[in-house]
mmCIF file of C-alpha atoms and ligand atoms in Angstrom:
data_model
loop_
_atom_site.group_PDB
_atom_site.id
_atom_site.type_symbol
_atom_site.label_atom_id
_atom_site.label_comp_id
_atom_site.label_asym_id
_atom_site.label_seq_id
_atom_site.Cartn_x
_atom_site.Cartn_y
_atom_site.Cartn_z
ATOM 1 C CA UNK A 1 -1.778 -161.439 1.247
ATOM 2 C CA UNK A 2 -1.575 -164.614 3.218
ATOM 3 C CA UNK A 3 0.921 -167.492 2.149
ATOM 4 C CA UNK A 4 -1.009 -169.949 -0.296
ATOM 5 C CA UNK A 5 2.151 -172.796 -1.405
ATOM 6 C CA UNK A 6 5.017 -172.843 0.848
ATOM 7 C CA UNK A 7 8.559 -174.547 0.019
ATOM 8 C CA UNK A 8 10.581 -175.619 3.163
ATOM 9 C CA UNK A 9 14.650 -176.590 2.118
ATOM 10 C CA UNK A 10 13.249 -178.512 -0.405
ATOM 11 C CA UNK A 11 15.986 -181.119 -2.673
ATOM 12 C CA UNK A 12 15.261 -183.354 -5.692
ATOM 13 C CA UNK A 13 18.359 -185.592 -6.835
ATOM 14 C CA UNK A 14 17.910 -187.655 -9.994
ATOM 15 C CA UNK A 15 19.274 -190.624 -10.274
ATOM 16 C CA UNK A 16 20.094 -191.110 -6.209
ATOM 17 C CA UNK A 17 22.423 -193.668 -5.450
ATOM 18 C CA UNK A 18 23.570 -194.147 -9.341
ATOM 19 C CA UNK A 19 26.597 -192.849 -11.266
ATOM 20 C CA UNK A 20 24.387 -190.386 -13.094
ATOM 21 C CA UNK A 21 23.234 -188.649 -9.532
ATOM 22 C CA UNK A 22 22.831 -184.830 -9.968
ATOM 23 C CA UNK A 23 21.452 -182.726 -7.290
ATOM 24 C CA UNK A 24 18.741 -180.778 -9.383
ATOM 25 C CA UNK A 25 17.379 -178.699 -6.528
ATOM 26 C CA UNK A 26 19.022 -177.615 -3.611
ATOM 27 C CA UNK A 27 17.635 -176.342 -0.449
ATOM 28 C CA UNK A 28 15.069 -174.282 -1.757
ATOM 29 C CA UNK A 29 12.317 -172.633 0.788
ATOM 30 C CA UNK A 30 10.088 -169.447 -0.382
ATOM 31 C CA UNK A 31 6.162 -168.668 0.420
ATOM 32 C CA UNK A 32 3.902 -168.113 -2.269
ATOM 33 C CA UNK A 33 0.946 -165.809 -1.912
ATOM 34 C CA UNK A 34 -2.717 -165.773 -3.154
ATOM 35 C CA UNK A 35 -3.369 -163.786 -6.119
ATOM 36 C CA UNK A 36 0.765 -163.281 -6.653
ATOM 37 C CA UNK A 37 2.343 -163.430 -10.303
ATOM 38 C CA UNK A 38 5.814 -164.928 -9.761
ATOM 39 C CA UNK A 39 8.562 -165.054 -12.468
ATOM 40 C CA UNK A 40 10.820 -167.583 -12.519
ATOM 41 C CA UNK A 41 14.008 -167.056 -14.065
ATOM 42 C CA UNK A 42 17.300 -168.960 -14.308
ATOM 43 C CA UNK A 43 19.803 -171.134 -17.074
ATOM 44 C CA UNK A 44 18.823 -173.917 -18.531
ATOM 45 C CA UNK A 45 19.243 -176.622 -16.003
ATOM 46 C CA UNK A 46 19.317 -174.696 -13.451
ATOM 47 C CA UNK A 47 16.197 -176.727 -11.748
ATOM 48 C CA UNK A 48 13.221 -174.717 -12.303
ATOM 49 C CA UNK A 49 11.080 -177.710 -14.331
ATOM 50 C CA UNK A 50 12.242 -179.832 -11.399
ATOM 51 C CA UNK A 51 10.911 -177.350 -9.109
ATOM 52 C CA UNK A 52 7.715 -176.594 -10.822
ATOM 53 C CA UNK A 53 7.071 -180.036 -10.618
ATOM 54 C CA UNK A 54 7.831 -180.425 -7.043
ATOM 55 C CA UNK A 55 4.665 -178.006 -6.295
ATOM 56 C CA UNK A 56 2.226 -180.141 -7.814
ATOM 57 C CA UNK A 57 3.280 -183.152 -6.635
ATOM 58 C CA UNK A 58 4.579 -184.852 -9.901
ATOM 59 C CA UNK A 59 7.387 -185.558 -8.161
ATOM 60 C CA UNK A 60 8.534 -186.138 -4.821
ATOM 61 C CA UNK A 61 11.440 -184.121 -2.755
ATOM 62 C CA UNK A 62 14.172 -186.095 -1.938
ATOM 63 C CA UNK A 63 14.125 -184.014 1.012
ATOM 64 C CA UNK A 64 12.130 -180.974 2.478
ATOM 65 C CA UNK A 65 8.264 -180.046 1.970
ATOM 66 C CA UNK A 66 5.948 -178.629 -0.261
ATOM 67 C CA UNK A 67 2.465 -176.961 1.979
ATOM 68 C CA UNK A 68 -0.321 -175.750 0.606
ATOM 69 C CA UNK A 69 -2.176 -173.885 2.901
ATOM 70 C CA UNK A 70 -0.038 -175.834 5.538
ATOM 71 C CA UNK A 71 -0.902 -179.286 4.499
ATOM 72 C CA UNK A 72 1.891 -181.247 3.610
ATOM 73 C CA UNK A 73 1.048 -181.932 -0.355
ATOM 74 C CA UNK A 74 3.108 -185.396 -0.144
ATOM 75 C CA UNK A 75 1.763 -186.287 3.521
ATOM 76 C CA UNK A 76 -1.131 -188.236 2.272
ATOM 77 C CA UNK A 77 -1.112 -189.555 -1.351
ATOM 78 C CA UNK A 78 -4.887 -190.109 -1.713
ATOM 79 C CA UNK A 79 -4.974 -186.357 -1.491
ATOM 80 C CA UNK A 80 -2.128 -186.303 -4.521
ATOM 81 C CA UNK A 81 -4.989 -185.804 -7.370
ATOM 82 C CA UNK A 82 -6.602 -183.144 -5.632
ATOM 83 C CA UNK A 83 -3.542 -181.406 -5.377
ATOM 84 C CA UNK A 84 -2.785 -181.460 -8.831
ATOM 85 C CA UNK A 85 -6.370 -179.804 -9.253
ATOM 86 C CA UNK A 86 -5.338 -176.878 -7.633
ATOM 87 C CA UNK A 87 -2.324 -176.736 -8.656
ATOM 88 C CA UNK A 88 -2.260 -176.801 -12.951
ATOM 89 C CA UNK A 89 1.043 -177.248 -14.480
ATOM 90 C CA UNK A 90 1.317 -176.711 -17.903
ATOM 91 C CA UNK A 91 4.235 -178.066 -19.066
ATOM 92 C CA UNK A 92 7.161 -176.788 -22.099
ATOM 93 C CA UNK A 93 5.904 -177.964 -25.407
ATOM 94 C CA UNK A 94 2.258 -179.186 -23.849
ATOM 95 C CA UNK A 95 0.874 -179.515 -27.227
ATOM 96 C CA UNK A 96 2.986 -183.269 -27.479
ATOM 97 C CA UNK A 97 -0.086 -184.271 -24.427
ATOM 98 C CA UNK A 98 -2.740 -184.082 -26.577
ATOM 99 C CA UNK A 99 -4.549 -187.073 -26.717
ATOM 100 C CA UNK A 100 -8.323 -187.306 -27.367
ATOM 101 C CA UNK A 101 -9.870 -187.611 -30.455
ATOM 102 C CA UNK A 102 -11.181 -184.255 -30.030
ATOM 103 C CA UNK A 103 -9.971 -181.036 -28.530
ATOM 104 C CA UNK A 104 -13.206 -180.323 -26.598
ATOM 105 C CA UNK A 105 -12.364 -183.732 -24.912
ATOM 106 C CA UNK A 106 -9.083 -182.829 -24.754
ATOM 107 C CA UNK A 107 -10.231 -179.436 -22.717
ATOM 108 C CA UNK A 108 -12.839 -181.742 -20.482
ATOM 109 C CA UNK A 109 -10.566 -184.584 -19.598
ATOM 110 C CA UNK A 110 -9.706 -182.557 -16.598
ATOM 111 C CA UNK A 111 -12.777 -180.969 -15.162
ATOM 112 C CA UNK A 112 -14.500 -184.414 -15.972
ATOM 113 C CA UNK A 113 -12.046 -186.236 -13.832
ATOM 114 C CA UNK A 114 -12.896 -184.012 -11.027
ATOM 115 C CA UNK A 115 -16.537 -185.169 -10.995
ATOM 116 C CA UNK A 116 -17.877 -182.562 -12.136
ATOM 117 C CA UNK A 117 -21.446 -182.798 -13.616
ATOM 118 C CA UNK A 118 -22.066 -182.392 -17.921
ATOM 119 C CA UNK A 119 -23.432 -178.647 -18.006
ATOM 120 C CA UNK A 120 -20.307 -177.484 -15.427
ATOM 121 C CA UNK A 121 -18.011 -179.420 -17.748
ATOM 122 C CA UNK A 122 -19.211 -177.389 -21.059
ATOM 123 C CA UNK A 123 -19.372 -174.474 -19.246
ATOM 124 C CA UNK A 124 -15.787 -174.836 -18.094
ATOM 125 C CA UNK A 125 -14.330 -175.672 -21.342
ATOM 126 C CA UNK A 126 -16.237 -172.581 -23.170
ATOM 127 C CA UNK A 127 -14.390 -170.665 -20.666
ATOM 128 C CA UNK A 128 -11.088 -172.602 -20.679
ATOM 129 C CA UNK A 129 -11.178 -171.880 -24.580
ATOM 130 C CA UNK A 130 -11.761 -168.265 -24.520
ATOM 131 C CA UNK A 131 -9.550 -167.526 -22.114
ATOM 132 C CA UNK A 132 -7.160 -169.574 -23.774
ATOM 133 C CA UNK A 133 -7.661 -167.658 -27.256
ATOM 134 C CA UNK A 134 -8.989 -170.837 -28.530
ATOM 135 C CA UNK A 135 -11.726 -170.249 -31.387
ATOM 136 C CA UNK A 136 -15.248 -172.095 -30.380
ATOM 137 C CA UNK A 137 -15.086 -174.004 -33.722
ATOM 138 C CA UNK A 138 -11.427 -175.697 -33.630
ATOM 139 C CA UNK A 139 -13.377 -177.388 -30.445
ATOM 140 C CA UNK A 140 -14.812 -180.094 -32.174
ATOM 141 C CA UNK A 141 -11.166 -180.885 -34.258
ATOM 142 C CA UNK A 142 -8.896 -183.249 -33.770
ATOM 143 C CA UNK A 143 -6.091 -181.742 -32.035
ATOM 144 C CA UNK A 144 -3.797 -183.148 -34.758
ATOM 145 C CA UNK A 145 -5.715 -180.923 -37.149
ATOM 146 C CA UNK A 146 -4.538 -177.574 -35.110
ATOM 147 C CA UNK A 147 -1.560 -175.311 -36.089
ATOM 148 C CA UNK A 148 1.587 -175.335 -33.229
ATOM 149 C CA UNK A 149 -0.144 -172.501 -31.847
ATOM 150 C CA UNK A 150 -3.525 -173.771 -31.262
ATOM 151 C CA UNK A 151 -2.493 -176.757 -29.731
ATOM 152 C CA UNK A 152 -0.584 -174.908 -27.620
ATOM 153 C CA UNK A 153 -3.973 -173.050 -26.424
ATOM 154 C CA UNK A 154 -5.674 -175.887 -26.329
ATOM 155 C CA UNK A 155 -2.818 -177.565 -23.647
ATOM 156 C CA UNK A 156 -3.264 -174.739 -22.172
ATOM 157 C CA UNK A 157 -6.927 -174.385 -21.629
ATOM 158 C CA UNK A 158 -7.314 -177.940 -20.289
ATOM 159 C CA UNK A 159 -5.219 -177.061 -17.249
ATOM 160 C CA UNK A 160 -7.257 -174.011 -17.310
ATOM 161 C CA UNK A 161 -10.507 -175.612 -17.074
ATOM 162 C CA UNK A 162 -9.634 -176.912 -13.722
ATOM 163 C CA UNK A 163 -9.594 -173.782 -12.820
ATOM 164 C CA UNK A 164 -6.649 -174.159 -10.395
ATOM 165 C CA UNK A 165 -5.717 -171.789 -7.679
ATOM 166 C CA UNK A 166 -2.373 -171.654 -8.841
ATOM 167 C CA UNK A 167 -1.280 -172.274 -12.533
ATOM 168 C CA UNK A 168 1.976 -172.480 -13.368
ATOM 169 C CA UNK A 169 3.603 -172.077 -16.868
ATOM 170 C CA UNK A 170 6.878 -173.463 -18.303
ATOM 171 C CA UNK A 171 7.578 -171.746 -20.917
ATOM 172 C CA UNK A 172 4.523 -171.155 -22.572
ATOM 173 C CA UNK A 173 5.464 -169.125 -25.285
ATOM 174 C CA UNK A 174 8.605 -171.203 -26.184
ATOM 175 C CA UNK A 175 8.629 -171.544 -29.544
ATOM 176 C CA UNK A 176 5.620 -169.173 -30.744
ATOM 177 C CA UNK A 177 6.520 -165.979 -32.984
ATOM 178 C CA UNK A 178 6.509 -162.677 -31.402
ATOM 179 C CA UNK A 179 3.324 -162.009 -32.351
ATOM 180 C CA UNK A 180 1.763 -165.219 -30.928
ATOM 181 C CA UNK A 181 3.934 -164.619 -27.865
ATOM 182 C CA UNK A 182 2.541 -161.233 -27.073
ATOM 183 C CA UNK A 183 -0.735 -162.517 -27.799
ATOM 184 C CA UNK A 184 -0.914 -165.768 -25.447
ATOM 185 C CA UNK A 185 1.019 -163.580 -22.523
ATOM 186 C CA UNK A 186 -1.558 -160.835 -22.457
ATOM 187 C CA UNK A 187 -4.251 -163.604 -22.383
ATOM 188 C CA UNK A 188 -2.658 -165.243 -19.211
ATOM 189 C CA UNK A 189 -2.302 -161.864 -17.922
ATOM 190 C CA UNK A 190 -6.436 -161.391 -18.572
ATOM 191 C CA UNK A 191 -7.283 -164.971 -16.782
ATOM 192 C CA UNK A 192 -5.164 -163.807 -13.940
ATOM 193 C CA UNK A 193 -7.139 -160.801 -13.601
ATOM 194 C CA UNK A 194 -10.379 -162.172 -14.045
ATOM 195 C CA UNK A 195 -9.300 -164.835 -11.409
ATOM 196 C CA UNK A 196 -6.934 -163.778 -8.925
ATOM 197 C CA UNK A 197 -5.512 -166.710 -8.958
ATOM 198 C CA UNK A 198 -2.105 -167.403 -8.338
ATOM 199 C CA UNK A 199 0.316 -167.416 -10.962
ATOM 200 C CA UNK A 200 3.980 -169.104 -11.837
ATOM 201 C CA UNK A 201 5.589 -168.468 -14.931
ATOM 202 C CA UNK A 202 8.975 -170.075 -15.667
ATOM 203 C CA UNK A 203 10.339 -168.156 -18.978
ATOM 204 C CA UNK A 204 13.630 -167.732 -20.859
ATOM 205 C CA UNK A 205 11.777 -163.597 -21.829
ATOM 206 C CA UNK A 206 12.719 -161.127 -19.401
ATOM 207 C CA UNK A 207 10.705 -158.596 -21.416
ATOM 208 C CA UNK A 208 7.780 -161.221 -21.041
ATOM 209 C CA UNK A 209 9.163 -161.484 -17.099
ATOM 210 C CA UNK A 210 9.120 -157.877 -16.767
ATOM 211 C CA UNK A 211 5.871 -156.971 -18.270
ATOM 212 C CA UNK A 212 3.472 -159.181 -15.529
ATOM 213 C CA UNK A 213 5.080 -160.131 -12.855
ATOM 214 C CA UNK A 214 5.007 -159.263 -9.391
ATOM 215 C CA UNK A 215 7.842 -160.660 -7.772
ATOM 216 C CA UNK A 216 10.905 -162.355 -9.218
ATOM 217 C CA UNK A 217 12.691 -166.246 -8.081
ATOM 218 C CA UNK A 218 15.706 -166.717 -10.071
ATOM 219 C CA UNK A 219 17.274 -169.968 -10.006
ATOM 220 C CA UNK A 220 21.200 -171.086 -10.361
ATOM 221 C CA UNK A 221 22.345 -174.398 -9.963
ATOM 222 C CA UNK A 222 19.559 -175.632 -8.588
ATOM 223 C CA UNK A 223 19.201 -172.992 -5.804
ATOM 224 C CA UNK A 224 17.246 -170.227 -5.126
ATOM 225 C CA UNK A 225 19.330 -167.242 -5.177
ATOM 226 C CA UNK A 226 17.144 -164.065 -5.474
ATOM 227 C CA UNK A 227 12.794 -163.906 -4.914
ATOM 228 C CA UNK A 228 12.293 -160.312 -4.593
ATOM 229 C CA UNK A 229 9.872 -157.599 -6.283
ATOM 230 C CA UNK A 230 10.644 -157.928 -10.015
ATOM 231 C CA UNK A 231 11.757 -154.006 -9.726
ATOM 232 C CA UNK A 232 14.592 -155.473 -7.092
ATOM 233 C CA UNK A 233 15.888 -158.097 -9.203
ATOM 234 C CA UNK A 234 16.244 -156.771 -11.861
ATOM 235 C CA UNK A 235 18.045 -153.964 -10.932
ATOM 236 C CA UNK A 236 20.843 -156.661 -9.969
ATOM 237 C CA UNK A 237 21.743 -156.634 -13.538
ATOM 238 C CA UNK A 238 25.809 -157.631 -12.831
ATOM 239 C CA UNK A 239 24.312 -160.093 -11.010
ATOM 240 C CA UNK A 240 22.253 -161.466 -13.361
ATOM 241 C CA UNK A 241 24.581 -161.401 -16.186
ATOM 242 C CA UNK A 242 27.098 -163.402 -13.911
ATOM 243 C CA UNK A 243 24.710 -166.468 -13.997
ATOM 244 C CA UNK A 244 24.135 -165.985 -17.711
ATOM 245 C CA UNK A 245 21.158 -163.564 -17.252
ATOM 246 C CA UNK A 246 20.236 -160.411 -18.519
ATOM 247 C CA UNK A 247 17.567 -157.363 -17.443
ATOM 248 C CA UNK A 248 15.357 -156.554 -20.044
ATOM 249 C CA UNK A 249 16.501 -154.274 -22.610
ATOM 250 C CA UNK A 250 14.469 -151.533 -21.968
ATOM 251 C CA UNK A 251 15.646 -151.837 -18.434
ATOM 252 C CA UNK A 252 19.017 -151.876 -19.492
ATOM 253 C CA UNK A 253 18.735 -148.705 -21.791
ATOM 254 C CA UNK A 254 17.139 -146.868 -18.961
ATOM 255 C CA UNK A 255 19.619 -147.685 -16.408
ATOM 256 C CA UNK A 256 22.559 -146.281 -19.075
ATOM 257 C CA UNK A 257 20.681 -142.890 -19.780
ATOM 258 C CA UNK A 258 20.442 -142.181 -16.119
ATOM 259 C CA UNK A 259 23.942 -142.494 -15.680
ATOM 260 C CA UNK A 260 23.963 -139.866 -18.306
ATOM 261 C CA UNK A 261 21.992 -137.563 -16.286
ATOM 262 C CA UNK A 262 18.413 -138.568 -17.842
ATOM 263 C CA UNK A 263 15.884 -137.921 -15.210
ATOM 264 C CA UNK A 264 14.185 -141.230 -15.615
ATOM 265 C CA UNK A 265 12.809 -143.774 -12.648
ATOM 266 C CA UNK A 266 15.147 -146.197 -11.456
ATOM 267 C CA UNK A 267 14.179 -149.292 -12.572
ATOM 268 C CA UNK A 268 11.904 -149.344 -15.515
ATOM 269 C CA UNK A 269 10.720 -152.468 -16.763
ATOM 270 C CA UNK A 270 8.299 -151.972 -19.448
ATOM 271 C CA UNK A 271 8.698 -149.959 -23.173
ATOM 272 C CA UNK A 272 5.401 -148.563 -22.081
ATOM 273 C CA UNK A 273 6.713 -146.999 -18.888
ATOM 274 C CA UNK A 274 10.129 -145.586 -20.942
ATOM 275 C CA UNK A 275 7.837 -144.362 -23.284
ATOM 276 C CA UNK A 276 5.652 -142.494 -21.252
ATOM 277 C CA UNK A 277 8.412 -141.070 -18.887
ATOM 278 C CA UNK A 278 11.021 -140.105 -21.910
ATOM 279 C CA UNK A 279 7.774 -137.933 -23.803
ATOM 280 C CA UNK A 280 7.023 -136.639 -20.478
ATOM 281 C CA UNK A 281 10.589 -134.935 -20.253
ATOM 282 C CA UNK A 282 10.496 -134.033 -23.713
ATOM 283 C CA UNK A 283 7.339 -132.030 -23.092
ATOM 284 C CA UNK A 284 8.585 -130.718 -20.018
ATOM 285 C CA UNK A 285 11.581 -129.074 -22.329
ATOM 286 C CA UNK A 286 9.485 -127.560 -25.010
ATOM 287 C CA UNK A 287 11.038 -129.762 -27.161
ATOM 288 C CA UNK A 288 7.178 -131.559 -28.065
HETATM 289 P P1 ADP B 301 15.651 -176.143 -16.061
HETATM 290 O O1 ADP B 301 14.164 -176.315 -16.069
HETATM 291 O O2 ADP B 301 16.095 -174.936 -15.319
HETATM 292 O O3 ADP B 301 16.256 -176.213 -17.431
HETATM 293 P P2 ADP B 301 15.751 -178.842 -14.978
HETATM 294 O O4 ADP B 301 14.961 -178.872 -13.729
HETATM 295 O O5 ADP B 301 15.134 -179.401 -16.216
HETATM 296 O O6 ADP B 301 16.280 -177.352 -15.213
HETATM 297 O O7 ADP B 301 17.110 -179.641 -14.731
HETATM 298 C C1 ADP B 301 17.919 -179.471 -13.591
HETATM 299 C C2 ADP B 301 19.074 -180.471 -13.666
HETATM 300 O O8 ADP B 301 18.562 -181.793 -13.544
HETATM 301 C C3 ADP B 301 19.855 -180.418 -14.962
HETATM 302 O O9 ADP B 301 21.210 -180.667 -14.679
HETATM 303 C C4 ADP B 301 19.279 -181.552 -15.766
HETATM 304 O O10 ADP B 301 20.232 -182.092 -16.643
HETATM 305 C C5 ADP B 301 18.927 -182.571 -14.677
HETATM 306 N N1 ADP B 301 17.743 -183.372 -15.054
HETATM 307 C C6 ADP B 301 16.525 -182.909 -15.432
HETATM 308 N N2 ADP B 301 15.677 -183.907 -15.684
HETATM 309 C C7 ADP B 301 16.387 -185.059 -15.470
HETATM 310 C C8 ADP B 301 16.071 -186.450 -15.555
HETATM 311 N N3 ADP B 301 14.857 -186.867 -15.907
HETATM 312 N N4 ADP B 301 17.061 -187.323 -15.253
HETATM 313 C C9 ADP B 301 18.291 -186.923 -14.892
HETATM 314 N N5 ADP B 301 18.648 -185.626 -14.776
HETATM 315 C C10 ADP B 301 17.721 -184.701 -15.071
#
């Protein structure tokens, strides 16, 4: 897979030059490939909204570069808005962005703002919507008139119906129930399927972590201190718990009941996977 969105020692200080200067990201360089899922992990305030927001060009380094596909995103600022096409961020609690009087012109403020014609636009926010889980009739609503959850979708689908090679999520299910959680993840999961586009998912869930994606960056005051396959990092779990981080549960129960001789994989990351693996020896010992 070849490197899509590269970071090279990239810093953001807030506040430069006033008493209330704080170094949110430090020296941060990692590649980013086409069609990855990344997870990004860390404490609160560790710098990964910073961060996120570095890639799209909402914000400027203070130092370092962001490239996409080697173009230096901050090199020419006429090329800013394009960037920020391809590169959707939907930010925590996006519902408080919704603006228009309805939510299909909610979904279409994007794609329309790319130029596209009329018939593209409708096309891309029926699309936007069902990927989104977003029923075909709240489209005509105001967004005001939606539950927290839809408006979350809908927030959700307008970034969507850019269609942006990379999307990236923080936090998207902050906030929802577990039901509505597990719902909106295995929708993201589906679009990222469907589109091999490049996903970044900033969450607080390591189950959510665990159960899509590919490779792991976990964040500590305001570094970059592990990007590795998601199997690697979290089997780090002293690690982990040392910045305030845990492994997923499953992954933790796992882990304990091969110390106890449990012929398990190393690593396992999903209930699924447990599930399949702990029936597996059960059958193997007569004992199902
Ligand atoms: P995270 O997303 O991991 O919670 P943030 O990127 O939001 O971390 O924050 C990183 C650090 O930068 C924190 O210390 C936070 O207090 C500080 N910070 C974030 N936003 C601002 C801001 N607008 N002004 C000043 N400091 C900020």
């Amino acid at each position: 897979m070849s490197t899509l969105l590269r970071c090279d020692n990239l810093c953001f200080t807030y506040g430069k030059g006033t008493p209330f200067e704080k170094d949110a990201v430090k020296n941060v360089s990692l590649d980013i490939r086409k069609g990855e899922v990344i997870g990004v992990i860390g404490h609160t305030g560790s710098g990964k909204s910073t961060l996120m927001q570095m890639l799209n060009g909402l914000i400027k380094p203070t130092s370092g570069a962001v490239y996409l596909e080697d173009a230096d995103i901050n090199a020419d600022k006429s090329k800013l808005r394009d960037v920020r096409f391809r590169v959707g961020l939907v930010f925590q609690y996006p519902e408080n962005q919704l603006f228009e009087e309805t939510v299909r012109k909610d979904i279409s403020f994007g794609p329309r703002n790319m130029g596209l014609p009329e018939d593209a636009i409708k096309e891309r926010v029926k699309r936007a919507a069902e990927f989104a889980g977003l029923k075909s009739e709240l489209l005509d609503r105001s967004p005001f008139d939606l539950s927290g959850g839809e408006k979350r979708r809908a927030a959700i689908a307008g970034v969507i119906a850019m269609d942006p090679e990379i999307l990236i999520l923080d936090e998207p299910t902050a906030g929802l129930d577990p039901m509505g959680r597990d719902v909106l993840l295995s929708q993201i999961e589906a679009y990222h399927n469907a589109r091999n586009n490049t996903v970044l998912l900033v969450s607080h869930s390591m189950e959510d972590i665990a159960s899509i994606a590919d490779r792991v960056l976990v964040m500590n005051k305001g570094e970059c201190v592990m990007f590795d396959t998601t199997q690697s990092v979290f089997s780090r779990s002293a690690e982990l718990e040392a910045m305030g981080l845990r492994v997923p549960q499953i992954t933790k129960i796992t882990t304990e009941l091969r110390k106890r001789g449990v012929p398990l994989s190393e690593g396992i990351l999903t209930v699924e996977q447990a599930f399949d693996e702990i029936r597996a020896i059960l059958k193997k010992e007569g004992r199902i």
